[in-house]
Coordinates of N, CA and C in Angstrom, one line a residue:
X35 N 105.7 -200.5 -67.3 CA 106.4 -199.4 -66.5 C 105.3 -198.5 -65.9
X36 N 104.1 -198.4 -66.5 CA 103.1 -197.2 -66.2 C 102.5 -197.8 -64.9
X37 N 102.2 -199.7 -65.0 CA 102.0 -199.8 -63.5 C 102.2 -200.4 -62.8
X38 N 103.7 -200.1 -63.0 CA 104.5 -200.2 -61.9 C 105.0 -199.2 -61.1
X39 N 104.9 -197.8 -61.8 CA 104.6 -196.4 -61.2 C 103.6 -196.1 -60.3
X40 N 102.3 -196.9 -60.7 CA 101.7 -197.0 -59.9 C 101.2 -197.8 -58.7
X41 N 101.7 -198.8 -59.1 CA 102.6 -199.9 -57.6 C 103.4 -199.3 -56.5
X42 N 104.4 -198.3 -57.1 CA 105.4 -197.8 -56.3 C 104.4 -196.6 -55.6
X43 N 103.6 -195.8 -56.1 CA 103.4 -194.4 -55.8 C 102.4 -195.6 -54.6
X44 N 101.4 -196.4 -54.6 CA 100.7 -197.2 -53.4 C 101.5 -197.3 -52.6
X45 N 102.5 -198.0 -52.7 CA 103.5 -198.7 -51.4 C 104.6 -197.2 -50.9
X46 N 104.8 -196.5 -51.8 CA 105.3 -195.0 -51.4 C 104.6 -194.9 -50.0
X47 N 103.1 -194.3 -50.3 CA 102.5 -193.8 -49.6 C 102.1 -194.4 -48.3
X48 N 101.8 -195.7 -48.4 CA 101.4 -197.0 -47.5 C 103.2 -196.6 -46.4
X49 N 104.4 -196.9 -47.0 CA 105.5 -196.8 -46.2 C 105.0 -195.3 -45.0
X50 N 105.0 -194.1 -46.1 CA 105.0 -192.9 -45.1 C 103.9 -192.8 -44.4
X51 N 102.4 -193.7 -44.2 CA 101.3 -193.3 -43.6 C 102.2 -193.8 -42.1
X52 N 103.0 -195.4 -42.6 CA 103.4 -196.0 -41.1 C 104.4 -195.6 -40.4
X53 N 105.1 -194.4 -40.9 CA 105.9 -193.2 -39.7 C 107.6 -194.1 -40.5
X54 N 107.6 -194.7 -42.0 CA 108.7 -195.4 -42.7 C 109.4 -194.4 -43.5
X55 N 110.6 -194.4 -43.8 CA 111.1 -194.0 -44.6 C 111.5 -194.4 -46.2
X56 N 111.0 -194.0 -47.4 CA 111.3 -194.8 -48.6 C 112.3 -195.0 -49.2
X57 N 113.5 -194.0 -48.5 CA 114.7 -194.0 -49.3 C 115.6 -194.8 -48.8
X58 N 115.3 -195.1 -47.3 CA 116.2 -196.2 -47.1 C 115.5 -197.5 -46.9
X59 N 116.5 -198.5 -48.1 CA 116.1 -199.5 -48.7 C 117.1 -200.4 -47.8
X60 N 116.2 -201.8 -48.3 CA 116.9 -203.2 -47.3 C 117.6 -203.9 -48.8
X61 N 117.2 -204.2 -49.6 CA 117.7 -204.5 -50.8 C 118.4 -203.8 -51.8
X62 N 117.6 -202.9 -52.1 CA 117.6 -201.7 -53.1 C 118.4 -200.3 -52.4
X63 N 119.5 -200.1 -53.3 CA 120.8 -199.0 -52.4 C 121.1 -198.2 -53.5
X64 N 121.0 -197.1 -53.9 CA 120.8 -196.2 -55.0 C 120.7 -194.5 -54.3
X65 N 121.9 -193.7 -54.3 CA 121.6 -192.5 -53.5 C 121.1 -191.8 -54.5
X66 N 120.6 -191.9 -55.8 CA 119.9 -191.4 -56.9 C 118.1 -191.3 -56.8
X67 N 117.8 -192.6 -56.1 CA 116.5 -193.1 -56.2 C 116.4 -192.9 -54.8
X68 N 114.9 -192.4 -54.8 CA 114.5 -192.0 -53.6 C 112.9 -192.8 -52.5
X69 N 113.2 -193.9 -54.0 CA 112.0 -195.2 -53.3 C 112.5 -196.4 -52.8
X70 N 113.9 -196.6 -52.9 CA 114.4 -197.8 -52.6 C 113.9 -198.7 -51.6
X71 N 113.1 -198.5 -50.5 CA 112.6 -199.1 -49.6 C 111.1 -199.3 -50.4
X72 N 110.5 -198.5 -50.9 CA 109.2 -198.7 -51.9 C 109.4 -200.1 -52.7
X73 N 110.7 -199.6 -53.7 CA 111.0 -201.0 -54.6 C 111.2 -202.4 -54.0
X74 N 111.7 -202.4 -52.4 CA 111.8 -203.2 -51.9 C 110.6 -204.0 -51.6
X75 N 109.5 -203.2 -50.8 CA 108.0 -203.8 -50.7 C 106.9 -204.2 -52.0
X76 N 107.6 -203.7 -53.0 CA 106.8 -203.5 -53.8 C 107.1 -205.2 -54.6
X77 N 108.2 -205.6 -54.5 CA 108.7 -206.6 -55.3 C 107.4 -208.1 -55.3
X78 N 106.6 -208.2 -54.3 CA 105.5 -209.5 -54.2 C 104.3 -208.8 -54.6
X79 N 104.5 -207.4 -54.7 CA 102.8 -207.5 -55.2 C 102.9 -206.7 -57.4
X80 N 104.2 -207.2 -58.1 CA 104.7 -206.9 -59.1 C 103.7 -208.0 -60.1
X81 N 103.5 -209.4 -59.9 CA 102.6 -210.1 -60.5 C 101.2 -209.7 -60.6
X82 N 101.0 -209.4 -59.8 CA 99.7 -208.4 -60.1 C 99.2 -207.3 -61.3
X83 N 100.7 -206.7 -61.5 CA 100.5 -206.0 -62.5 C 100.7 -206.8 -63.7
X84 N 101.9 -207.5 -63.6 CA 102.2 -208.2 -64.7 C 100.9 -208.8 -65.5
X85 N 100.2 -209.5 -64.5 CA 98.8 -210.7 -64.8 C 97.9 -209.3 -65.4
X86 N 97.9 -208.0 -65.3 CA 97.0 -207.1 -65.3 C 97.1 -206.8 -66.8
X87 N 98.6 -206.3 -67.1 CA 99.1 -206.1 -68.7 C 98.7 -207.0 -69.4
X88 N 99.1 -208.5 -69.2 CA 98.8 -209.4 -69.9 C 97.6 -209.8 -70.3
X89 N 96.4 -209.7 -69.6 CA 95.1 -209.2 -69.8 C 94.7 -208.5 -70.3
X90 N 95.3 -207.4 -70.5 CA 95.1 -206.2 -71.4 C 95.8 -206.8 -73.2
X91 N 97.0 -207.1 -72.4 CA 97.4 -207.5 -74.0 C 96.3 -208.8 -74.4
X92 N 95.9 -209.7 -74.2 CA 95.3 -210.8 -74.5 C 94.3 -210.3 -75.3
X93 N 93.4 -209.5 -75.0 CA 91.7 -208.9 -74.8 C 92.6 -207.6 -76.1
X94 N 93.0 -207.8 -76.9 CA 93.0 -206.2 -77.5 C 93.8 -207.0 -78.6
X95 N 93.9 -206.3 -79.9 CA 94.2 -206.6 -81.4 C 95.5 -206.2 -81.3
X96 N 96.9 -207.2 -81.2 CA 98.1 -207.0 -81.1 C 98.9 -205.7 -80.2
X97 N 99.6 -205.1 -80.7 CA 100.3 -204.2 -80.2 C 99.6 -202.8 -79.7
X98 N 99.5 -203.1 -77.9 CA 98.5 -202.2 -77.3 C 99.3 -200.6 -77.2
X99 N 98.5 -199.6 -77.1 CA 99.3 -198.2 -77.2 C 99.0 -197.9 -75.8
X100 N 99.2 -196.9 -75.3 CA 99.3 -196.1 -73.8 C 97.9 -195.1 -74.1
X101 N 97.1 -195.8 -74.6 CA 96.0 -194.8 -74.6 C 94.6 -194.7 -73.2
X102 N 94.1 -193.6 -73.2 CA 93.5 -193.6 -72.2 C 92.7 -194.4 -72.0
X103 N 92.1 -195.7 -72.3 CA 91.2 -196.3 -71.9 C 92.0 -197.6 -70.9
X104 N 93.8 -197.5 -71.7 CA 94.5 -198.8 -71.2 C 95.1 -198.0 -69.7
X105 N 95.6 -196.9 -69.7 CA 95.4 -196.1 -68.5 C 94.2 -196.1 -67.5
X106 N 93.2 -196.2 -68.0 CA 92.3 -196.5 -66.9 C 92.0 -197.8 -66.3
X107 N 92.4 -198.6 -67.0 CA 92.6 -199.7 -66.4 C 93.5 -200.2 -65.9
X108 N 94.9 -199.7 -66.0 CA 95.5 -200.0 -65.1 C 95.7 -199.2 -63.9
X109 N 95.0 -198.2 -64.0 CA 94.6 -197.3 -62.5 C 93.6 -197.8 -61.5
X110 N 93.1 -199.1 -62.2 CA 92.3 -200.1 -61.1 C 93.3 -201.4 -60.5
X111 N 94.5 -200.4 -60.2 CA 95.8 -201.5 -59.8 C 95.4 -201.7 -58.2
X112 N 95.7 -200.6 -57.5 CA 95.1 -200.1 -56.0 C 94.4 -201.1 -55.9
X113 N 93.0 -201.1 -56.7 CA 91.7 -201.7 -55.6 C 91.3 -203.4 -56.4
X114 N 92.9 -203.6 -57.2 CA 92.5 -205.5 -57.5 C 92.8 -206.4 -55.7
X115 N 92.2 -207.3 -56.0 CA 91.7 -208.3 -54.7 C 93.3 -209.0 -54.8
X116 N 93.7 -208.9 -53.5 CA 94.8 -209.5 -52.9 C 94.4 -210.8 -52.0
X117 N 94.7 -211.9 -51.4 CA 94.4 -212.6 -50.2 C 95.7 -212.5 -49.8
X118 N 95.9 -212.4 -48.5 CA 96.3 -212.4 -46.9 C 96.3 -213.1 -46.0
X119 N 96.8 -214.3 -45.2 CA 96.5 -215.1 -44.4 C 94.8 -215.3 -44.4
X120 N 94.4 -215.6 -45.9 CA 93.2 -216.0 -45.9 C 91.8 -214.9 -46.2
X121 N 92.5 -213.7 -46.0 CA 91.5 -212.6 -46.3 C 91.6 -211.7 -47.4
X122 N 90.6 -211.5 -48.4 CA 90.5 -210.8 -49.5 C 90.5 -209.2 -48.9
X123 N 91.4 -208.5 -49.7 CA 90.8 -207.1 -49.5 C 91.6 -206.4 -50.8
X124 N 91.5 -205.3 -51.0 CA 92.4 -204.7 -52.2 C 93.3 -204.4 -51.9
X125 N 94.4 -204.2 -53.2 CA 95.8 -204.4 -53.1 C 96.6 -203.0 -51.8
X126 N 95.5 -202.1 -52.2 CA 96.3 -201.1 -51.3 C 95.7 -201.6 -49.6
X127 N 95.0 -202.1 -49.6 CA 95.2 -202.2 -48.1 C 96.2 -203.4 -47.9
X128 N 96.5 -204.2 -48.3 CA 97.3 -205.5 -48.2 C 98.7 -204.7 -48.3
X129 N 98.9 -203.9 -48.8 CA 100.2 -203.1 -49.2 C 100.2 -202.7 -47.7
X130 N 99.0 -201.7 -47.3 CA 99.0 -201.0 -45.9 C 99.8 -201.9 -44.8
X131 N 98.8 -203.2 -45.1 CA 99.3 -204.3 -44.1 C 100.6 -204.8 -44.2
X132 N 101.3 -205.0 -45.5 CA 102.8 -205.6 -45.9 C 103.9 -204.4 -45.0
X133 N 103.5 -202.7 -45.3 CA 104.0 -202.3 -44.6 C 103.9 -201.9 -43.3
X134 N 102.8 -202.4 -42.7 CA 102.8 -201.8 -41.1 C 103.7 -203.3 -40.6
X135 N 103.8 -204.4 -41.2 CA 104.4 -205.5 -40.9 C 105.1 -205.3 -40.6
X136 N 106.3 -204.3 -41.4 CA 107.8 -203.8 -41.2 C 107.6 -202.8 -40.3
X137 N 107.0 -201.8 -40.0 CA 107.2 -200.8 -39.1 C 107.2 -201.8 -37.6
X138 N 106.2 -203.0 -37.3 CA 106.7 -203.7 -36.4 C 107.8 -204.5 -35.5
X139 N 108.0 -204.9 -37.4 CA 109.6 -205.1 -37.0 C 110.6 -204.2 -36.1
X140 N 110.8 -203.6 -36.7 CA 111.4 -202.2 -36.6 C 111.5 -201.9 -35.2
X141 N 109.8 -202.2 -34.3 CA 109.7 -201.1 -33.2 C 109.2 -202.4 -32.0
X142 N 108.5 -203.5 -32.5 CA 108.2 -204.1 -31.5 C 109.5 -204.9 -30.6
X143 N 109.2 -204.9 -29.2 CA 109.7 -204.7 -27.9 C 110.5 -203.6 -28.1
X144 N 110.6 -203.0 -28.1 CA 111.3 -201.6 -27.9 C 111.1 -200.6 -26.9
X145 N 112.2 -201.1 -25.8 CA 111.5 -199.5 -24.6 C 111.6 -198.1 -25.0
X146 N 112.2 -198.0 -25.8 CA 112.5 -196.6 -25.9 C 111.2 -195.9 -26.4
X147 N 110.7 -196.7 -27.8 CA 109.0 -196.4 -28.5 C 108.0 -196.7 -27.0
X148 N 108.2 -197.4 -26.0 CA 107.2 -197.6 -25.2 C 107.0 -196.3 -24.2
X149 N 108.2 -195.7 -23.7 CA 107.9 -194.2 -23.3 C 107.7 -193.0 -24.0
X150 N 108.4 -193.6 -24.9 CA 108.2 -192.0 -25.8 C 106.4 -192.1 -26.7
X151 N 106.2 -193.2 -27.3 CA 104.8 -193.2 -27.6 C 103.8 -192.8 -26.2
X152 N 102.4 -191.4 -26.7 CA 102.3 -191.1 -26.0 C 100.5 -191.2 -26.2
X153 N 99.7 -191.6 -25.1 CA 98.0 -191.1 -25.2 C 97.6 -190.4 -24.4
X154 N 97.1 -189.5 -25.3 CA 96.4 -188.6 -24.6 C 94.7 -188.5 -24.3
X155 N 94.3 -188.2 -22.8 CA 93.1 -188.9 -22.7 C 92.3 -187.6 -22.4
X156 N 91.0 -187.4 -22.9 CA 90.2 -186.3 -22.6 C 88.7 -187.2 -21.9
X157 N 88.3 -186.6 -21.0 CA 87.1 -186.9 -20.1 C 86.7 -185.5 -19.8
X158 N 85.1 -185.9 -20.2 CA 84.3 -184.8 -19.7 C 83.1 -185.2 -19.4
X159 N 82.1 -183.7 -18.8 CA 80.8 -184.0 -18.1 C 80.1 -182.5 -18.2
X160 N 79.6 -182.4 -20.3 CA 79.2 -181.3 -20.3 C 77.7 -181.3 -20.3
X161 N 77.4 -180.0 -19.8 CA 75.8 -179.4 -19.5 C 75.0 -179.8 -20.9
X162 N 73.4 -180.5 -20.8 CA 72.9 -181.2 -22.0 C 71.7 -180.4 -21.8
X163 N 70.9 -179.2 -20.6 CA 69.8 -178.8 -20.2 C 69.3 -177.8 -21.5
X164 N 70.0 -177.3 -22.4 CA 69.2 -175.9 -23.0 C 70.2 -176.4 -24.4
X165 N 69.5 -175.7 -25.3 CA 69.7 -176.0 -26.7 C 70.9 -175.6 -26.7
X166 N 71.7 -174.4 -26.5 CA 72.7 -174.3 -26.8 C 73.7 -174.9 -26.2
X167 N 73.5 -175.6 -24.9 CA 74.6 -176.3 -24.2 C 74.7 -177.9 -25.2
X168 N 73.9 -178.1 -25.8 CA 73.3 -179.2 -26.7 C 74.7 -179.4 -27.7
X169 N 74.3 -177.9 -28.4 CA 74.9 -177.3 -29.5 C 76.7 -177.8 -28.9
X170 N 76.7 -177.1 -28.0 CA 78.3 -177.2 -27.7 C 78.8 -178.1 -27.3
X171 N 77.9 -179.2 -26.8 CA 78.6 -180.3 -26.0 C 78.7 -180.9 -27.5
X172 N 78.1 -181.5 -28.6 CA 77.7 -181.7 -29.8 C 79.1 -181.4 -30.4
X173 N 79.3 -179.9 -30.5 CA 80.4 -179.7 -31.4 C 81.9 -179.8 -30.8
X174 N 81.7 -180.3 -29.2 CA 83.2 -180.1 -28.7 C 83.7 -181.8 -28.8
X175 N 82.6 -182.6 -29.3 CA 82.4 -184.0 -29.5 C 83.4 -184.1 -31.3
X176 N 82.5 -183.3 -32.3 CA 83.1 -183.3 -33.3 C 84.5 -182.6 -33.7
X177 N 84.6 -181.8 -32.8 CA 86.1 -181.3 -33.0 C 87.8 -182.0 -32.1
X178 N 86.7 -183.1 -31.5 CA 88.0 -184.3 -30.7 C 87.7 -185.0 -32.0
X179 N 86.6 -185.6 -32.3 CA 87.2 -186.7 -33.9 C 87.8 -185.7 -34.9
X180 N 87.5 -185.0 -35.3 CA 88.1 -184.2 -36.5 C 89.6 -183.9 -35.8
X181 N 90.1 -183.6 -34.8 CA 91.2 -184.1 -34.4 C 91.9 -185.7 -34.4
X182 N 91.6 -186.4 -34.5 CA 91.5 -187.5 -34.8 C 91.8 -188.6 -33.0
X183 N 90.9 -188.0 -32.7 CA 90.5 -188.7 -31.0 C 89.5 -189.7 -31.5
X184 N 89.3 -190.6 -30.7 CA 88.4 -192.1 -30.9 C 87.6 -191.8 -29.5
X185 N 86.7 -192.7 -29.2 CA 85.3 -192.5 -28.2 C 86.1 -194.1 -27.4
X186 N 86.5 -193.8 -26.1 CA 87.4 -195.1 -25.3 C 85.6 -195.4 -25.0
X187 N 85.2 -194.8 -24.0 CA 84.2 -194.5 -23.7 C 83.0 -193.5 -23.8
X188 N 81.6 -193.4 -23.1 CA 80.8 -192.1 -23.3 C 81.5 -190.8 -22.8
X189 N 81.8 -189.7 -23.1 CA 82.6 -188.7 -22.7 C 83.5 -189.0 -22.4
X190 N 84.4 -190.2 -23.0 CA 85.7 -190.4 -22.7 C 86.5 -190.8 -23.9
X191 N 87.5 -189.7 -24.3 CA 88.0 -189.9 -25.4 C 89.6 -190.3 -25.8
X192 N 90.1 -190.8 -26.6 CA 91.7 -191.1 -26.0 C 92.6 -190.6 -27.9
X193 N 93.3 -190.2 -27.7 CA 94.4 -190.4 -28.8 C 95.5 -190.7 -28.7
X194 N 96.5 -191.7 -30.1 CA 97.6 -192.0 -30.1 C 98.3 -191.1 -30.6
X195 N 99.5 -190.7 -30.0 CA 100.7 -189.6 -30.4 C 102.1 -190.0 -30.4
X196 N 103.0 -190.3 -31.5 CA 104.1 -191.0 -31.8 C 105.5 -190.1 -31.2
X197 N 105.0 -189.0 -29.9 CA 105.9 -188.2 -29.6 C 105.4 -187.9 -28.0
X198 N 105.9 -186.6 -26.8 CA 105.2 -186.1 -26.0 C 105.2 -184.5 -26.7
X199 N 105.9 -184.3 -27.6 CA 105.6 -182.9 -28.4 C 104.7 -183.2 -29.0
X200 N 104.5 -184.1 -30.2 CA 103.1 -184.3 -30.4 C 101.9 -184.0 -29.5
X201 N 102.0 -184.9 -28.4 CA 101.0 -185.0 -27.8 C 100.4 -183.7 -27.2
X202 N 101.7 -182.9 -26.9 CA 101.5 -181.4 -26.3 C 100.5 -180.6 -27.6
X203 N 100.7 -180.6 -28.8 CA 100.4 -179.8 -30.0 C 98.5 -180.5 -29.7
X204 N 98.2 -181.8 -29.6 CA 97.2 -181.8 -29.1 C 95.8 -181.5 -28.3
X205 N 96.8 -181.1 -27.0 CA 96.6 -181.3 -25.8 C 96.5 -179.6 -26.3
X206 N 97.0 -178.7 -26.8 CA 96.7 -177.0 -27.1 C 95.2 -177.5 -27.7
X207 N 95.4 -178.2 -28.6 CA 94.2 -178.3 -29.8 C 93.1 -178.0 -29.3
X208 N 93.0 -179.2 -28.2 CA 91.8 -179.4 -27.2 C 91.1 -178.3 -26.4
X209 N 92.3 -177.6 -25.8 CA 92.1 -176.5 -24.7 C 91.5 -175.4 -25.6
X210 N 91.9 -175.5 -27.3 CA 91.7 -173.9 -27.9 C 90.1 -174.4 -28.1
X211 N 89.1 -175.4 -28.1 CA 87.8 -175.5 -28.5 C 87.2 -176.1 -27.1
X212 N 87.7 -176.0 -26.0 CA 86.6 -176.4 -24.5 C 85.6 -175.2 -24.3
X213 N 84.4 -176.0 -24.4 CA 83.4 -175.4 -24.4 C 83.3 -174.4 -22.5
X214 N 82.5 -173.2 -23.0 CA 82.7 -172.4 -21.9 C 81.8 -172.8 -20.4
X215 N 81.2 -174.2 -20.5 CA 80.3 -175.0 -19.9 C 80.2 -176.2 -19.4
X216 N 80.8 -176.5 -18.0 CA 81.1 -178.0 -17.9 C 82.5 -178.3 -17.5
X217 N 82.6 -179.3 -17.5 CA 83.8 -180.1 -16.7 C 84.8 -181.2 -18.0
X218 N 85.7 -180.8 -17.7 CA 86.7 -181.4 -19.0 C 88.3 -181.7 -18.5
X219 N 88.5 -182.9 -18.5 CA 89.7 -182.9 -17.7 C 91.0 -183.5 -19.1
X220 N 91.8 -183.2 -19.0 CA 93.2 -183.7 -19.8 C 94.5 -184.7 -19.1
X221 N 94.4 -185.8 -19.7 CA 95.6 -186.7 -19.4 C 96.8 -187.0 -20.1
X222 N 97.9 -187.2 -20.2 CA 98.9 -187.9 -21.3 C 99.8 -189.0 -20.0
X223 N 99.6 -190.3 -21.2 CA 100.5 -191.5 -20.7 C 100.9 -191.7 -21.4
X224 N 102.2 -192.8 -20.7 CA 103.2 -193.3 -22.1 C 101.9 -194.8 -22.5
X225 N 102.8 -195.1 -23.7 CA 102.2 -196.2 -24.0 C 102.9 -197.5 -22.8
X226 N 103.6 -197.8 -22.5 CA 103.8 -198.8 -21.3 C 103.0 -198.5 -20.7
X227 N 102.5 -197.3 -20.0 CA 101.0 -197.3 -18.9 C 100.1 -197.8 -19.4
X228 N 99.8 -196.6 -20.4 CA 98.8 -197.4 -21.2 C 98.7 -199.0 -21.5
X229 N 99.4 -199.6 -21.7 CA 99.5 -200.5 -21.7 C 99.3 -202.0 -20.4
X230 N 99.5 -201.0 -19.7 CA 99.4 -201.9 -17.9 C 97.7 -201.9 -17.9
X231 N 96.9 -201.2 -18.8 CA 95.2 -201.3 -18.2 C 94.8 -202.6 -18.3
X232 N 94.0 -203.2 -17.8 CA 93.3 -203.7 -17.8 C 91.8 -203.8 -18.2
X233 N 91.2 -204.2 -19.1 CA 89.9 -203.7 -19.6 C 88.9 -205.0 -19.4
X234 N 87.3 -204.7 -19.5 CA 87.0 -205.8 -18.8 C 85.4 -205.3 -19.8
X235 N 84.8 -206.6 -20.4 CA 83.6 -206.0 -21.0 C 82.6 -207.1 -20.1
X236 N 81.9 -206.4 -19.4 CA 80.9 -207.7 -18.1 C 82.2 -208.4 -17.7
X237 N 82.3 -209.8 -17.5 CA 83.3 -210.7 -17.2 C 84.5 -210.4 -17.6
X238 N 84.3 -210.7 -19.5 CA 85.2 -211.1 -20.0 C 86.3 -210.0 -20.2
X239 N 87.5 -210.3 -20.3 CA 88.2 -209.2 -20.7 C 88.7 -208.8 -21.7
X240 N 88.9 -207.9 -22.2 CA 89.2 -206.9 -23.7 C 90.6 -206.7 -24.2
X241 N 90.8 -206.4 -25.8 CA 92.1 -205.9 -25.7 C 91.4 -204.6 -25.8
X242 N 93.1 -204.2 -25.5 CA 93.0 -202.5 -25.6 C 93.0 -202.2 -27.3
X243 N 93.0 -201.0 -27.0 CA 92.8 -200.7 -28.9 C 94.2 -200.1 -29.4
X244 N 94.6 -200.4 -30.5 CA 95.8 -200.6 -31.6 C 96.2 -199.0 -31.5
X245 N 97.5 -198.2 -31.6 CA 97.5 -197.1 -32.0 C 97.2 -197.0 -33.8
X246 N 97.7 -195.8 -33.7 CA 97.0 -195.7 -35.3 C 98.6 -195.9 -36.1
X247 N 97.7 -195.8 -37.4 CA 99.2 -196.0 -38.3 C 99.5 -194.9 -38.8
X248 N 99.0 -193.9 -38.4 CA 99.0 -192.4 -39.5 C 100.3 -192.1 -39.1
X249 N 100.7 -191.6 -40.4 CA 102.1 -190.6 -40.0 C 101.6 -189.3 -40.0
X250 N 101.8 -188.9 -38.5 CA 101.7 -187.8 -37.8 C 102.6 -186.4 -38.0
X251 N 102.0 -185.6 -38.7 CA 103.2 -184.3 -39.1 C 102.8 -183.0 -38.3
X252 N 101.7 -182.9 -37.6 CA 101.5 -181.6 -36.8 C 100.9 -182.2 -35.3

């Protein structure tokens, strides 16, 4: 039961990073229980634990207690080796992947997520001549990632926003740290636009890049 607590609290968390809700379940229907969609994902990666106890029991002198060393070991639930269409990784990202599977379900072809999903694109062309213009162009670079903006290109940065109010709360973010030096322009598209680019690396051509999976609360 202790890790299987800890099964649920991974796939808990893994559901809410991908914008899921845990209480409503596909299987599991309980208005008492508030992981029922948890218990539901969680059911294929339950052998893991089980093979984990059982190891524990095997390796120890009969009847094992709940003491801290057997606690620590089963807190190495998360990072045991899963395979995936052929790829090892640990259990929590395989969890990640089990549930962004379902959020696709969920949303792929969907016009309504294709307008409302929103990127927001920041381009600039700041002054690099004097130390301090250095300084600022520098830190107006680290305050788009610590926002959580990606580099599309050189002074060209893009983020995914699962709203256009989101996107707006961004799009303030930006304007409250533009440096007092230089040229800085602000865009927001839906994801369908976004989606009409075309990308091209020399010849060949590119995909575009994945939105994120974070669940977005500000």
């Amino acid at each position: 039961n202790y890790g299987y607590a800890i099964l649920r609290a991974v796939v808990a968390r893994a559901l809410v990073v991908n914008g899921l809700l845990p209480t409503l379940g596909i299987h599991h229907h309980n208005r008492y229980n508030a992981y029922c969609l948890a218990d539901d994902i969680m059911e294929p990666y339950r052998p893991f634990v089980d093979a984990l106890v059982v190891d524990i029991f095997d390796n120890s002198d009969g009847l094992v207690d709940l003491t801290t060393s057997v606690k620590s070991r089963l807190l190495s639930i998360p990072t045991i080796d899963v395979v995936i269409d052929g790829c090892r990784s640990p259990l929590m990202n395989g969890v990640g992947r089990t549930t962004y599977s379902l959020y696709l379900s969920y949303t792929m072809n969907s016009r309504i997520s294709e307008y409302r999903v929103m990127w927001v694109f920041v381009f600039f062309d700041l002054p690099t001549e004097t130390k301090h213009q250095r300084k600022q162009a520098a830190k107006f670079r680290k305050n788009l990632i610590c926002d959580g903006f990606t580099m599309f290109q050189f002074s060209f940065y893009i983020r995914h926003c699962p709203s256009k109010e989101n996107a707006d709360v961004h799009i303030k973010r930006v304007k409250s740290f533009i440096p007092t030096d230089g040229v800085v322009g602000l865009l927001c598209v839906t994801d369908k636009q976004f989606g009409a680019m075309e990308l091209f690396q020399g010849k060949s051509e590119k995909n575009l890049p994945i939105g994120s999976q974070q669940l977005e609360l500000f």
